[in-house]
Amino acid sequence: MDGYYSRLNNGCPWHRSLDNAAAPTCSATNRSSGRLKKVFICLTVTLWPWMLTAQELIVNKATPNTQISQNQARLCFTMRLPLWENNVPVKVFVLPDNHPLHRKFAKNILGLFPYQLRQVWDRQIFSGTGQAPIMVATEQEMVERVASTPGSVGYVESGSSYPQVRTLEVR
Amino acid sequence: MHRRVIALLPVLGLMSANAEESQSIWDPLQVHGFASQAVVRTSDNHFFGNSPETSFDFTEIGINASLLINPQILLSGQLLARRAGNMYDGTPNLDYGLADFTLASSIEHRWGLRAGRIKNPLGIYNETRDVPFTHPGIFLPQVVYFDKIRNLALSLDGLMFYGETYSNLGTLSLTVGGGRSVLDDNVEWTFLRNDYDGEFQPNGIVGLARLWYSAPGEQLKFGLSGTTLSLQFDPGQHSPLSAGTTDIFYWIASIQYDAEDWTLTAEYAREPLEWRDYGPLLSNLRTTVEGYYLQGTYRIRPNVELLLRYEEGFANRNDRDGVEFSLLRGPPPFTYFSKIWTAGLRWDINRQWMVRAEYQRHHGTFVLSFRENPDPSQLSEYWNLFAVQAAFRF
């Protein structure tokens, strides 16, 4: 449940300002009907833009999966899942740590803070127990690399803009 | 040496440009590295060099390569050159060199085996303790991660089995290892307080175990890790000591909580030690070293971090004020404990460069190296430290 709420809160860039604007209206009454109204307004302003701007996980089209659990997505991006179910090696593409899309994807889809991903990768890189994901510079490059690399996984702002890759639902 | 280090930096810069380029095609070979230089000044006492006069003798340079032969086999190795006052002179050595075999993996578990020289996964920081980017503060909490005797539990030449299970409840992982410990002169300086004619040898094999839990999302992590080893002193012809042994069991309990802007970390370490059969000069002795710290980091921005830490460490947990040990072994009581406040600021300028500054207020000198401070009568009970560090990575 925590993860769900944090996803709601973090998924929407306008959420903070809208929520603040809505707050005085909601707190004008302390009766229970007022509380319900507050919940309704807050949910609406939160959910609506979130649905429009969700980041999406993408894979190479040859990957048979149509959905992926959040756990499996975390394993992929923390470099702990070497193979897909069809035995194709997992190849992970990421944007730089400070890229806005990377930050949003890590938080909203993986449920990890970007600095935690960096810590996991650094521990593997500098203790010899794993390798770093492949870093690309832009979302466009991400799409091109994922489209051309079997077994690859990455992310974009909106998968429907890129027919050359498959969007996986993270559940 | 200092000049040599500076001369190396542009070379590392060039290599980093190449590394970026080589990542533009999928490549099973990865090369990474880091270099750091610190400046240390203390009010009294020597810490990482002649610090009362300002020391530049803390430099770390590492370069590693890893080759993914197939999804189940990874080969990796790292060379480390580390200069740390009188403790290390910067001679490069093999930090780790291993083959990692994934024996089974799925979305529910992963099992594997590592063979070679492997960094010991002790506590939160030991595996990457010499990589400045991987820990808050220029210096690790010395009461748990002693730099005066860093090599004791740093790595082992042997085997480690690891297993992890993944579920909606989180990740549970277990590591069990055994082999020979990789020792150096600092072990002798710390345990015998001198560099006698003779050498410490590992006595039998080192055992290591680690049990770790991470909640889903890794916000909460905690675990236990420990190692047990025995050292045999092999006396030279002129040694006043006989062939004694020192038995060590070192364990750490760790907990860490990550929020978006802040992280809280606490670790507690205990190290029962026993000296036997060294002859009249060093009587048989048992003690339990103890250390713990609480550390908070707060990220003002994603790339600017504040650090506050308090730590305490004792040469003997049953004699925390050091009075009994002082009567038994000589130097004043304050040399048997350390209580340290640390405040620091870190700025990650970009993906490759980081600078940080740190202030420490010390009561006691237990964390200091005898090798750097051979005359206890010269030690000051209360002292301050200020240090700055610049670090580069690729």
XYZ file of C-alpha atoms in Angstrom:
565
model
C 0.000 0.000 0.000
C 2.863 2.362 0.794
C 4.339 1.746 -2.610
C 1.015 2.513 -4.243
C 0.648 5.857 -2.515
C 4.214 6.883 -3.124
C 3.701 6.025 -6.770
C 0.652 8.265 -6.831
C 2.515 11.080 -5.174
C 5.686 10.819 -7.132
C 4.289 9.928 -10.518
C 2.768 13.278 -11.118
C 4.946 16.353 -11.500
C 2.023 18.702 -10.816
C 0.876 16.838 -7.787
C 2.595 18.932 -5.166
C 1.331 22.296 -6.352
C -2.190 21.028 -7.068
C -2.361 19.291 -3.744
C -1.283 22.431 -1.939
C -3.831 24.467 -3.839
C -6.551 21.979 -2.963
C -5.583 21.792 0.696
C -7.300 24.972 1.951
C -10.552 23.964 0.255
C -10.381 20.513 1.794
C -9.491 21.702 5.266
C -12.211 24.356 5.349
C -14.487 21.771 6.928
C -13.637 19.067 9.462
C -16.817 17.047 9.128
C -16.604 13.538 7.701
C -18.358 14.502 4.449
C -15.679 17.166 4.057
C -13.009 14.526 4.565
C -14.578 12.326 1.896
C -14.714 15.258 -0.459
C -11.061 15.966 0.269
C -10.128 12.368 -0.502
C -12.122 12.509 -3.738
C -10.553 15.779 -4.903
C -7.066 14.697 -3.949
C -7.443 11.328 -5.667
C -8.750 12.973 -8.818
C -6.027 15.577 -9.088
C -3.444 12.951 -8.260
C -4.583 10.121 -10.480
C -5.511 12.014 -13.605
C -2.098 13.487 -14.496
C -0.371 10.351 -13.195
C -2.171 8.290 -15.810
C -0.951 10.648 -18.498
C 2.729 10.789 -17.553
C 3.656 7.323 -16.273
C 7.084 6.085 -17.261
C 7.168 2.711 -18.940
C 9.491 -0.236 -19.027
C 10.457 -1.355 -22.516
C 12.058 -4.530 -23.852
C 13.322 -5.796 -27.161
C 10.457 -7.120 -29.299
C 11.881 -10.652 -29.347
C 11.327 -10.952 -25.578
C 8.263 -13.182 -25.086
C 7.045 -11.521 -21.832
C 4.002 -9.261 -21.925
C 4.135 -8.254 -18.285
C 6.701 -8.240 -15.501
C 6.411 -8.111 -11.721
C 7.917 -5.173 -9.857
C 10.250 -7.653 -8.149
C 11.507 -8.981 -11.464
C 11.944 -5.437 -12.800
C 14.026 -4.587 -9.701
C 16.135 -7.704 -10.186
C 16.783 -6.705 -13.807
C 17.831 -3.166 -12.969
C 19.938 -4.195 -9.957
C 21.771 -6.624 -12.287
C 20.783 -9.733 -10.366
C 18.824 -11.474 -13.110
C 21.242 -12.857 -15.711
C 18.712 -14.588 -17.998
C 15.154 -14.227 -19.235
C 12.851 -17.252 -18.996
C 13.777 -18.147 -22.611
C 17.486 -18.183 -21.628
C 18.375 -15.012 -23.506
C 20.848 -12.868 -21.493
C 19.331 -9.778 -19.860
C 20.999 -6.571 -21.035
C 20.152 -3.453 -19.084
C 20.188 0.074 -20.495
C 19.920 3.140 -18.275
C 20.106 6.914 -18.566
C 22.541 8.952 -16.410
C 21.758 9.069 -12.669
C 20.638 12.691 -12.779
C 18.421 12.349 -15.887
C 14.803 13.292 -14.960
C 13.413 10.200 -16.697
C 15.833 7.923 -14.858
C 14.890 9.456 -11.516
C 11.163 9.121 -12.185
C 11.420 5.585 -13.511
C 13.491 4.401 -10.543
C 11.109 5.904 -8.027
C 7.722 5.356 -9.634
C 8.150 2.057 -11.444
C 10.915 0.259 -9.553
C 10.111 1.774 -6.160
C 13.814 2.515 -5.592
C 15.551 5.824 -5.017
C 18.105 6.588 -7.742
C 20.948 6.739 -5.189
C 20.097 3.181 -4.086
C 20.533 1.897 -7.645
C 23.887 3.665 -7.802
C 24.962 2.041 -4.506
C 24.001 -1.429 -5.720
C 25.854 -0.992 -9.025
C 28.953 0.488 -7.363
C 29.147 -2.359 -4.875
C 29.085 -4.864 -7.742
C 31.492 -2.938 -9.974
C 34.073 -2.311 -7.251
C 33.948 -5.710 -5.538
C 34.109 -7.692 -8.774
C 30.777 -9.406 -8.172
C 28.860 -7.866 -11.064
C 28.833 -5.446 -13.952
C 27.315 -2.021 -14.483
C 24.310 -1.453 -16.756
C 25.018 0.153 -20.103
C 24.551 3.894 -19.971
C 22.979 5.775 -22.860
C 22.706 9.537 -23.201
C 19.144 10.136 -24.377
C 15.701 8.548 -24.466
C 16.001 8.269 -28.264
C 19.285 6.353 -27.961
C 17.671 4.136 -25.307
C 14.904 3.193 -27.757
C 17.346 2.506 -30.599
C 19.581 0.322 -28.438
C 16.691 -1.642 -26.937
C 15.151 -2.116 -30.395
C 18.408 -3.529 -31.775
C 19.640 -5.609 -28.789
C 18.028 -9.002 -28.030
C 17.264 -9.473 -24.334
C 17.520 -5.773 -23.603
C 15.465 -3.814 -21.119
C 15.135 -0.049 -20.654
C 12.528 2.631 -20.082
C 10.827 5.571 -21.767
C 8.387 8.300 -20.828
C 5.608 6.828 -22.954
C 5.868 3.477 -24.771
C 3.101 4.204 -27.295
C 5.404 6.677 -29.062
C 7.855 3.903 -29.941
C 6.438 0.998 -31.981
C 9.926 -0.496 -32.481
C 10.055 -1.716 -28.836
C 7.560 -3.536 -26.610
C 6.147 -1.944 -23.474
C 5.857 -4.287 -20.494
C 3.308 -3.665 -17.820
C 4.971 -3.660 -14.378
C 2.643 -5.254 -11.818
C 54.901 9.320 -4.848
C 52.642 12.310 -4.466
C 53.796 13.731 -7.801
C 53.394 10.384 -9.463
C 49.799 10.238 -8.285
C 49.007 13.641 -9.735
C 50.718 12.716 -12.992
C 48.388 9.720 -13.252
C 45.170 11.737 -13.144
C 45.173 12.929 -16.786
C 45.914 9.359 -17.852
C 42.840 8.187 -15.963
C 40.866 10.951 -17.660
C 41.840 9.620 -21.081
C 40.918 6.115 -20.057
C 37.532 7.317 -18.934
C 36.890 8.821 -22.356
C 37.688 5.429 -23.852
C 35.461 3.652 -21.366
C 32.505 5.853 -22.331
C 33.129 5.102 -25.965
C 33.465 1.373 -25.485
C 30.077 1.386 -23.775
C 28.451 2.580 -26.959
C 28.508 -0.988 -28.244
C 27.567 -3.992 -26.172
C 30.763 -5.308 -24.760
C 31.311 -8.092 -22.243
C 34.476 -6.346 -20.980
C 34.062 -3.447 -18.579
C 36.831 -1.302 -17.129
C 36.293 1.004 -14.169
C 38.548 2.872 -11.796
C 38.930 5.587 -9.224
C 41.549 7.895 -7.764
C 41.422 10.063 -4.689
C 43.686 12.412 -2.792
C 43.057 13.720 0.713
C 44.649 16.414 2.825
C 44.575 15.688 6.555
C 45.333 18.032 9.424
C 45.095 17.141 13.106
C 45.641 19.226 16.225
C 47.766 16.411 17.747
C 48.622 12.754 17.070
C 49.509 11.190 13.736
C 46.628 10.002 11.573
C 47.325 9.015 7.943
C 50.778 10.637 7.969
C 52.353 13.584 9.710
C 48.962 15.183 10.153
C 49.854 17.821 12.786
C 51.962 19.406 10.034
C 49.266 18.694 7.357
C 49.538 15.353 5.613
C 49.050 14.609 1.925
C 49.741 10.925 2.518
C 46.290 9.529 1.842
C 45.888 8.478 -1.769
C 43.801 5.710 -3.265
C 43.989 4.566 -6.874
C 42.181 1.524 -8.185
C 41.529 0.072 -11.594
C 39.402 -2.945 -12.326
C 38.237 -5.027 -15.227
C 35.445 -7.538 -15.505
C 34.708 -9.945 -18.308
C 31.356 -11.626 -18.677
C 32.299 -14.860 -20.421
C 28.677 -15.926 -20.526
C 25.665 -14.966 -18.401
C 26.796 -17.426 -15.720
C 30.549 -16.755 -15.543
C 32.141 -13.455 -14.613
C 35.891 -12.921 -14.277
C 37.045 -9.804 -12.459
C 40.098 -8.255 -10.875
C 41.166 -4.977 -9.308
C 44.578 -3.463 -8.685
C 44.759 -1.073 -5.771
C 47.531 1.354 -4.898
C 46.938 2.836 -1.491
C 49.081 5.268 0.395
C 48.032 5.827 3.997
C 50.599 7.523 6.208
C 53.116 5.053 7.605
C 50.651 2.195 7.212
C 50.691 1.809 3.414
C 53.244 3.106 0.937
C 51.215 2.960 -2.271
C 52.674 -0.262 -3.695
C 49.987 -1.668 -6.029
C 48.542 -5.010 -5.051
C 45.783 -7.319 -6.160
C 42.712 -6.138 -4.276
C 40.531 -8.910 -5.659
C 40.774 -11.383 -8.515
C 37.980 -13.865 -8.856
C 35.728 -16.020 -10.965
C 32.020 -15.798 -10.146
C 29.867 -18.731 -11.232
C 26.085 -18.361 -11.124
C 24.970 -21.942 -10.536
C 21.224 -21.297 -10.659
C 19.083 -18.230 -11.032
C 15.444 -17.332 -11.462
C 13.117 -14.582 -10.331
C 12.853 -16.400 -6.997
C 16.460 -17.202 -6.179
C 20.069 -17.126 -7.218
C 22.903 -19.374 -6.109
C 26.537 -19.155 -6.970
C 30.171 -19.680 -6.127
C 33.116 -17.313 -6.139
C 36.705 -18.487 -6.243
C 39.961 -16.557 -5.957
C 40.820 -13.480 -3.925
C 37.462 -12.208 -2.717
C 36.620 -9.108 -0.685
C 34.947 -10.100 2.571
C 31.313 -8.965 2.688
C 31.572 -7.767 6.299
C 29.276 -5.042 7.526
C 27.861 -2.518 5.091
C 31.109 -1.091 3.750
C 33.995 -3.578 3.867
C 33.733 -4.896 0.303
C 34.250 -1.454 -1.219
C 35.910 0.261 1.749
C 38.695 1.791 -0.360
C 36.382 3.292 -2.985
C 35.597 6.820 -1.761
C 32.301 7.071 -3.666
C 30.771 4.094 -1.908
C 30.740 5.382 1.668
C 29.863 8.610 3.460
C 32.810 10.421 4.988
C 36.475 10.485 4.024
C 37.224 7.979 6.782
C 35.034 5.011 7.600
C 33.907 4.713 11.215
C 37.233 3.567 12.651
C 35.778 1.755 15.655
C 34.212 -0.827 13.314
C 36.358 -0.592 10.139
C 39.824 -0.181 11.690
C 42.251 1.299 9.187
C 45.143 0.520 11.568
C 44.465 -3.152 10.915
C 42.549 -2.961 7.675
C 43.928 -6.131 6.109
C 42.880 -8.427 8.918
C 39.424 -8.997 7.531
C 39.728 -7.305 4.148
C 39.715 -10.282 1.826
C 40.455 -13.967 1.622
C 42.027 -16.298 -0.896
C 39.515 -19.102 -1.162
C 35.900 -19.884 -1.922
C 32.566 -18.253 -1.161
C 29.111 -19.696 -1.745
C 26.232 -17.295 -1.978
C 22.489 -17.747 -2.136
C 19.691 -15.219 -2.366
C 15.922 -15.663 -2.316
C 13.614 -12.995 -3.690
C 9.955 -12.592 -2.800
C 7.323 -10.004 -1.994
C 8.646 -10.095 1.563
C 12.078 -8.951 0.451
C 15.463 -10.462 -0.227
C 17.230 -12.851 2.073
C 20.845 -13.653 1.289
C 23.438 -15.925 2.787
C 27.167 -16.033 2.068
C 29.530 -18.640 3.481
C 33.241 -18.658 2.738
C 36.587 -20.074 3.686
C 40.229 -19.686 2.749
C 43.451 -17.980 3.752
C 43.435 -14.421 5.020
C 45.630 -11.857 3.314
C 47.839 -10.326 6.061
C 50.382 -7.520 6.225
C 52.746 -5.840 8.717
C 50.011 -3.649 10.178
C 48.453 -6.713 11.782
C 51.680 -7.267 13.711
C 51.921 -3.607 14.674
C 48.419 -3.644 16.032
C 48.428 -6.964 17.833
C 52.030 -6.985 19.082
C 52.567 -3.196 19.167
C 55.860 -3.538 17.416
C 57.485 -4.917 14.306
C 59.374 -7.820 15.867
C 61.774 -10.113 14.045
C 59.345 -12.633 12.647
C 56.104 -12.811 10.707
C 52.453 -13.485 11.266
C 51.139 -16.436 9.281
C 47.545 -17.490 8.923
C 46.952 -20.429 11.243
C 44.518 -22.734 9.477
C 41.660 -21.413 7.412
C 39.567 -18.334 7.798
C 35.815 -18.813 8.034
C 33.275 -16.221 7.003
C 29.486 -15.982 7.075
C 26.951 -13.285 6.318
C 23.171 -13.321 6.630
C 21.379 -10.316 5.206
C 17.789 -9.157 4.772
C 16.515 -6.323 2.566
C 12.899 -5.239 2.509
C 11.239 -4.889 -0.923
C 12.490 -1.587 -2.315
C 15.592 -1.954 -0.126
C 14.508 0.866 2.192
C 15.314 -1.263 5.227
C 18.321 -3.572 5.396
C 19.837 -5.423 8.280
C 22.154 -8.327 8.800
C 24.878 -10.131 10.643
C 28.325 -10.865 9.294
C 31.422 -12.303 10.870
C 34.750 -13.949 10.350
C 36.891 -16.164 12.478
C 40.623 -16.535 12.040
C 43.767 -17.513 13.850
C 47.244 -16.049 13.418
C 50.500 -17.815 14.183
C 53.601 -15.768 14.959
C 56.621 -17.254 13.269
C 59.523 -15.747 15.297
C 62.851 -14.822 13.691
C 66.256 -15.567 15.309
C 66.310 -12.302 17.244
C 62.681 -12.256 18.264
C 62.025 -11.746 21.983
C 58.640 -13.404 21.465
C 58.052 -17.105 21.052
C 55.744 -18.760 18.552
C 52.426 -17.563 19.936
C 48.994 -17.533 18.402
C 46.249 -14.930 18.296
C 42.667 -16.078 17.821
C 40.129 -13.636 16.476
C 36.388 -13.694 16.000
C 35.091 -10.498 14.470
C 31.393 -9.898 13.890
C 29.213 -6.961 12.935
C 25.490 -6.371 13.314
C 24.259 -3.800 10.792
C 21.093 -1.881 10.064
C 20.344 0.803 7.511
C 17.218 2.735 6.606
C 16.963 4.694 3.354
C 14.484 7.517 2.834
C 14.458 9.729 -0.214
C 16.461 12.542 1.381
C 18.167 10.848 4.284
C 19.768 7.567 5.381
C 20.302 6.279 8.898
C 22.961 3.653 9.518
C 24.021 1.899 12.694
C 26.515 -0.901 13.163
C 27.778 -2.732 16.204
C 30.997 -4.756 16.087
C 32.552 -7.086 18.587
C 35.899 -8.801 18.351
C 36.877 -11.356 20.983
C 40.655 -11.771 20.865
C 43.027 -14.135 22.582
C 46.838 -14.020 22.706
C 48.523 -17.286 23.700
C 52.094 -18.595 24.165
C 54.073 -15.482 23.203
C 56.389 -15.927 26.227
C 57.058 -13.676 29.218
C 57.140 -10.400 27.254
C 53.519 -10.718 26.202
C 51.475 -12.621 28.719
C 48.429 -14.651 27.733
C 45.517 -12.294 27.390
C 41.862 -12.323 26.483
C 39.882 -9.290 25.575
C 36.810 -8.285 23.627
C 37.136 -5.264 21.402
C 33.865 -3.430 20.908
C 32.750 -0.590 18.643
C 29.531 0.974 17.441
C 28.318 4.013 15.605
C 25.176 5.840 14.557
C 25.366 7.773 11.313
C 22.928 10.032 9.558
C 23.264 11.451 6.074
C 20.960 14.070 4.651
C 20.819 14.979 0.961
C 20.057 18.683 0.579
C 20.073 18.065 -3.166
C 20.644 14.753 -4.959
C 24.352 15.594 -5.253
C 25.020 17.383 -1.942
C 25.098 15.353 1.252
C 25.578 16.236 4.913
C 27.009 13.681 7.327
C 26.767 13.437 11.096
C 28.146 10.467 13.007
C 28.920 9.458 16.556
C 31.046 6.428 17.358
C 32.604 4.743 20.373
C 35.187 1.998 20.476
C 36.931 0.116 23.281
C 39.962 -2.171 23.432
C 38.161 -4.124 26.140
C 34.415 -3.931 26.577
C 34.784 -4.937 30.242
C 37.187 -2.048 30.829
C 35.703 0.775 28.810
C 37.613 3.543 30.599
C 40.904 1.715 29.945
C 42.103 1.826 33.567
C 42.750 -1.903 34.009
C 44.481 -2.248 30.643
C 46.613 0.763 31.427
C 47.822 -0.869 34.676
C 48.471 -4.154 32.887
C 50.100 -2.966 29.669
C 51.370 0.554 30.293
C 50.116 3.429 28.131
C 47.529 5.809 29.649
C 43.852 4.784 29.879
C 42.715 7.056 27.023
C 44.716 4.975 24.537
C 42.211 2.136 25.074
C 39.071 3.924 23.914
C 37.877 6.388 21.280
C 34.751 8.542 21.243
C 34.377 10.445 18.007
C 31.985 13.040 16.586
C 32.151 13.548 12.826
C 30.498 16.183 10.645
C 30.991 16.218 6.897
C 29.849 17.661 3.600
C 30.000 15.887 0.234
C 29.442 17.362 -3.206
C 29.221 15.160 -6.298
C 30.165 17.734 -8.922
C 29.333 15.452 -11.826
C 29.311 11.772 -12.659
C 33.090 11.532 -12.299
C 34.223 14.062 -9.710
C 33.425 14.378 -6.042
C 34.844 16.586 -3.280
C 34.185 16.444 0.421
C 35.282 17.899 3.709
C 35.121 16.475 7.196
C 35.684 17.534 10.782
C 36.181 15.101 13.669
C 36.370 15.653 17.411
C 38.162 12.833 19.211
C 38.330 11.804 22.837
C 40.862 8.992 23.200
C 43.321 7.436 20.787
C 42.259 3.793 20.464
C 41.719 4.083 16.696
C 45.250 5.363 16.049
C 47.955 3.130 14.598
C 50.930 2.274 16.856
C 52.987 2.199 13.728
C 52.229 5.892 13.193
C 52.373 6.765 16.903
C 55.085 4.508 18.383
C 55.575 6.615 21.537
C 52.372 6.646 23.644
C 53.753 9.445 25.855
C 53.455 11.769 22.854
C 49.722 11.130 22.430
C 47.056 13.712 23.267
C 43.766 12.605 24.799
C 41.576 15.248 23.129
C 42.261 16.077 19.501
C 40.634 17.375 16.336
C 40.873 16.409 12.714
C 40.038 18.296 9.567
C 40.307 16.727 6.133
C 39.327 17.421 2.552
C 39.303 14.948 -0.311
C 38.908 15.059 -4.080
C 37.961 11.875 -5.895
C 37.572 10.825 -9.490
C 35.892 7.768 -10.994
C 35.107 6.259 -14.342
